[in-house]
Amino acid sequence: MTPYAAPVRDFRFVLEELLEHGSLALPGFEEASPDLVEAVLEEAARLAGEVWAPLNASGDRQGCSRGQDGSVSLPDGFIEAYRAYAEGGWNGIGVSEALGGQGLPEVVASAVQEMLHGANMALGLCPMLTAGAIEALAHHGSDEQKATYLPKLVEGTWTGTMNLTEPQAGSDLSKVRTRAVPQEDGSYRLFGQKIYITWGEHEAAENILHLVLARTPDAPEGNKGISLFLVPKYLVNEPLVNHDGSLGERNDVTCASIEHKLGIHGSPTCTLSFGENDGAIGYRVGEEGRGLNHMFTMMNEARHKVGVQGIGVAERACQQAFAYALDRVQGRRGGSECTISDHLDVRRMLLSMRARTDALRALALYCAAQLDVARHAADAADRLAAQARVDVLIPVVKAFSTDQAVEIASLGVQVHGGMGYIEETGAAQLLRDARIAPIYEGTNGIQALDLAGRKLQRDGGAALTQLIDEVEGTARALSVTTELAPLGEALAGGAADLRAAMAAVLEAGADTERGADAVQAYATPFLSLAGHVLCAWQMGRAALAASAAQASGSKEPFYVAKRQSADYAIRQWLPVGRAQRAVIEAGMASLAAFDAAAH
Amino acid sequence: MTPYAAPVRDFRFVLEELLEHGSLALPGFEEASPDLVEAVLEEAARLAGEVWAPLNASGDRQGCSRGQDGSVSLPDGFIEAYRAYAEGGWNGIGVSEALGGQGLPEVVASAVQEMLHGANMALGLCPMLTAGAIEALAHHGSDEQKATYLPKLVEGTWTGTMNLTEPQAGSDLSKVRTRAVPQEDGSYRLFGQKIYITWGEHEAAENILHLVLARTPDAPEGNKGISLFLVPKYLVNEPLVNHDGSLGERNDVTCASIEHKLGIHGSPTCTLSFGENDGAIGYRVGEEGRGLNHMFTMMNEARHKVGVQGIGVAERACQQAFAYALDRVQGRRGGSECTISDHLDVRRMLLSMRARTDALRALALYCAAQLDVARHAADAADRLAAQARVDVLIPVVKAFSTDQAVEIASLGVQVHGGMGYIEETGAAQLLRDARIAPIYEGTNGIQALDLAGRKLQRDGGAALTQLIDEVEGTARALSVTTELAPLGEALAGGAADLRAAMAAVLEAGADTERGADAVQAYATPFLSLAGHVLCAWQMGRAALAASAAQASGSKEPFYVAKRQSADYAIRQWLPVGRAQRAVIEAGMASLAAFDAAAH
């Protein structure tokens, strides 16, 4: 099994040479000096590589198990590895200082997340869900709730979960049936069953705070009848008044079963039963009937995190494939024995994996930097403009990164040949693990609808148009240099395709009769085209930065490699995405007429 | 779990309406009347659906296990299901009557293979390997060997294996080290270890015949030192003279371990040790030093079978995704509750799966029909021309069908949403099973080299040019009808792209300095382009046939569905393939300069 070495050099390249938006110099980030950031990255790399990564394969093999009492056992070492993370203060690095965190920029926190997921995605899910709970409480919790629960969540001594899905309510949460019955003391009693609850039960933390969507009595049908509740595994003594943080009774919530999944075996995916006895005691978070809205507040960031998670797994797949290809002697080149990394068809796979991973990372970190600007820029107009970009970018980062991560992990299997199909090698695990990411936190189809429907239609494409303008600016900058001109030409072509496809999607959306259907039919090809063009844009910027470093005299092989990545991404990967324009322009007749029952 | 229903209607469509080459009317196939063929398909569908398919999930869960004595236990029911197959005479349907088979056309045998793999790919591997052994002995065995071993293999009472790979010899078989020491009686003693031996040990058959590549003493290094040997698990009494078929001693070959694989858990993948005691007794098959050539004789057909296997799994993934999408109620369309099959983004996935599977099947069966012509046509020139097409088509059928099968199975997981990630649903198993097909029987990279290197360069593209001419003919035929004209236009564009790419690959191959590298760099994009265009061609022909049937008054929904498949395949799937022309034309500079160690 290849060890995992976090790509710190590449994080530094993106942070220092690609992100010209100065997100590290925003108000509030005064302490995030380059030295501090580098130290954070190095230390996170150590935790990821030395503590988390070695447990990835064993965690997959052993998996989780549920005892007859409903307790859940994690794979060996997971509790210790989680505690090393929490005790190292990692859980709060991206949380604001006001909430007890370290208030580092999101772009730094995202880099750390990528490392942890690359090292051990199953374990990485635990803090990812906790981060969602922190967001939900920070935005919508009462002062008492914040005081009672946030410090422990930020520390990581308690963890959080998101309880949305029920058997009949998946992508359509309006169908949630879990009931929340108000009690005289202002609390609620919850009754119902939730499925697919990530890290829903475990012993790694002293307590687990379940955030639960449920329906109050006499609430209207559909979305507006749903509220958000906090249901602790162990009740906290005196939660609504002065509290001492001490834990009381076990609440009436139990793990009824855990799922047997394709991957992420080290992450317990639970069915949780609320209220099998007297009802699970819960506390409403935010307004009655606004549960879905409150949940979506944090979902945007969770979606970014899932994209980053995909990139982490893609990075590990790259590392493993490169190591294997550089080691495996097979065949001949130029008359002598060689490793398979010398065969051009294998190089094609390796470079394809590397170029895509680099590109996805650059785009995800660009998005994170825009998040920082949206939150921290001094100027309100800057904040709004950045938020508009974030809104457009997040579905792309989530869906495109995860779809690509599955392909990259699958290429990783292919590079290994027959060895890739043997579980001991570890390449197959990465494919199995990655495969969930296009599904959860809103399927990639939902992301595409979010982009092509809501995000694009509501501003008439204004935010995306600004991004396309920037892509064209990068294309022009590339065209100035003879060497980079072919990249500029290809990138400009991609930008033109995206602009044309956007116009088609906007036109379809404006059609009152068939609009919703047409946007749906075009959504996934459109997101794929946008992902390819925006990633190619980032690689165009990377080519410019690498070229500038070389012009300044750098002989670092990193820049040579980066330019090869950029060349491949723009000239041999982008064309595949550009084909999606033709897919969109071919129209939606076959989909509109399609009757699944007749096939 | 969705039951498997073999797509008999579609097989009949391809056989009766698409294959204009009259392969069923060739000399030697006089008895293969349409009625008989239909009865064969119906009966195979019953075996596949009722006997094999119900064991697919349980076989995956249970897997195989190896006892301390080296014996291997199959999943429950597999032995009975295999015997039902053998006793039904299915093992010999494609084998010539001279060898004791039924001599049905390859195109019919391929349809039956697809059904069996769709029902249970792990079990289907057993007869697939036996078919290889039959081919090897039929082509290269002595009369005695044929008389001794073929009847039992054709019956299926004995099964066969292919022993090629060793730890240091995978894609590069010149590195085989297993030794074969000649004995005074003309037999050999074999010593060595072979890995990844499919169905290498089991109790489903009375005997197992291992075909083994090994090196004779003093043989030259490399390929020319390798010969092919037959090593029975149980020695056959008096194998080289008059034999009574009775079994003698256990030979010195044992199963040292079985692999823990990503999928096909019901297929035992063994490490076999030859000669741990006195040496495993083996008999040379064919000429000394020609083992690799002899092995490649049968490999062409085995590659076709692997492609067909991919299509079988893709078909099952389609059926399961359609059934789920038609059943799962979620969300609303036009104001009322609907199943997810009504959402256009889900339709896109379903139609993409269906269109690709239809197209791959039509191409694979076209190739099988050409195999029949190559073997049976009365005219020698017809036979040669068909063989030239087969040579070009087989790497495409193998690699393109299996790459697409993985994507189709992955889309099947996606259609299921969260349920797709839970193993009980069965969608994930199809992805895990399918993932081996791009790897074994020559990786898909090797297939691409075979196409772009050997097959294309040796005839200067003549055979492929003839196929492209036919694609253009179909495009012209489509262009005659207003309704089908957009398909004709798109198909003509695809044909032009393939012609241009072929010219680029031929030009690269002719470059004596960088030829081999350039062809390698272009090989996989070129195969992908060829696969898309040839599949689209078949769907163009399907559109014409369906349109003709409708013009003759047919109201069968099958034809409506087929036309939707064709429309999607040509207008929304082909464009993605056409992008590979741009990939090729972007050149190979980044790959040639690529240094994996520097990334």
XYZ file of C-alpha atoms in Angstrom, chain B residues 7-24 34 37-38 41 107 361-363 365-366 369 474 537-560 562-563:
56
model
C -33.654 -9.098 -24.072
C -34.904 -11.674 -26.566
C -36.916 -9.121 -28.530
C -33.780 -7.109 -29.118
C -31.724 -10.130 -30.094
C -34.389 -10.973 -32.658
C -34.356 -7.425 -33.945
C -30.607 -7.489 -34.449
C -30.561 -10.965 -35.966
C -33.576 -10.520 -38.215
C -33.610 -6.848 -39.085
C -30.073 -5.509 -38.724
C -27.819 -8.298 -39.935
C -28.215 -8.071 -43.660
C -25.210 -10.271 -44.255
C -27.232 -13.404 -44.129
C -24.949 -15.104 -41.683
C -27.755 -17.419 -40.692
C -35.477 -18.786 -37.694
C -32.951 -19.804 -33.423
C -35.936 -18.319 -31.682
C -32.991 -17.829 -27.564
C -24.025 -14.746 -33.688
C -24.990 -5.196 -28.591
C -25.662 -4.419 -32.239
C -21.952 -3.901 -32.896
C -23.393 -9.146 -32.901
C -22.381 -7.572 -36.203
C -21.885 -12.364 -37.796
C -25.880 4.558 -43.691
C -23.530 3.469 -37.257
C -25.334 0.423 -35.918
C -27.912 2.670 -34.299
C -28.327 4.500 -37.581
C -29.112 1.168 -39.176
C -31.455 0.417 -36.288
C -33.264 3.715 -36.889
C -33.683 2.845 -40.556
C -34.986 -0.623 -39.732
C -37.365 0.666 -37.065
C -38.558 3.395 -39.362
C -39.170 0.837 -42.109
C -41.142 -1.356 -39.736
C -43.260 1.628 -38.728
C -43.769 2.562 -42.357
C -45.062 -0.962 -42.896
C -47.694 -0.308 -40.277
C -46.118 -1.694 -37.095
C -47.364 0.003 -33.958
C -45.070 -1.999 -31.690
C -43.679 0.257 -28.922
C -40.365 -1.509 -29.427
C -39.761 0.482 -32.602
C -40.630 3.780 -30.950
C -35.520 1.891 -30.646
C -35.780 5.140 -32.537
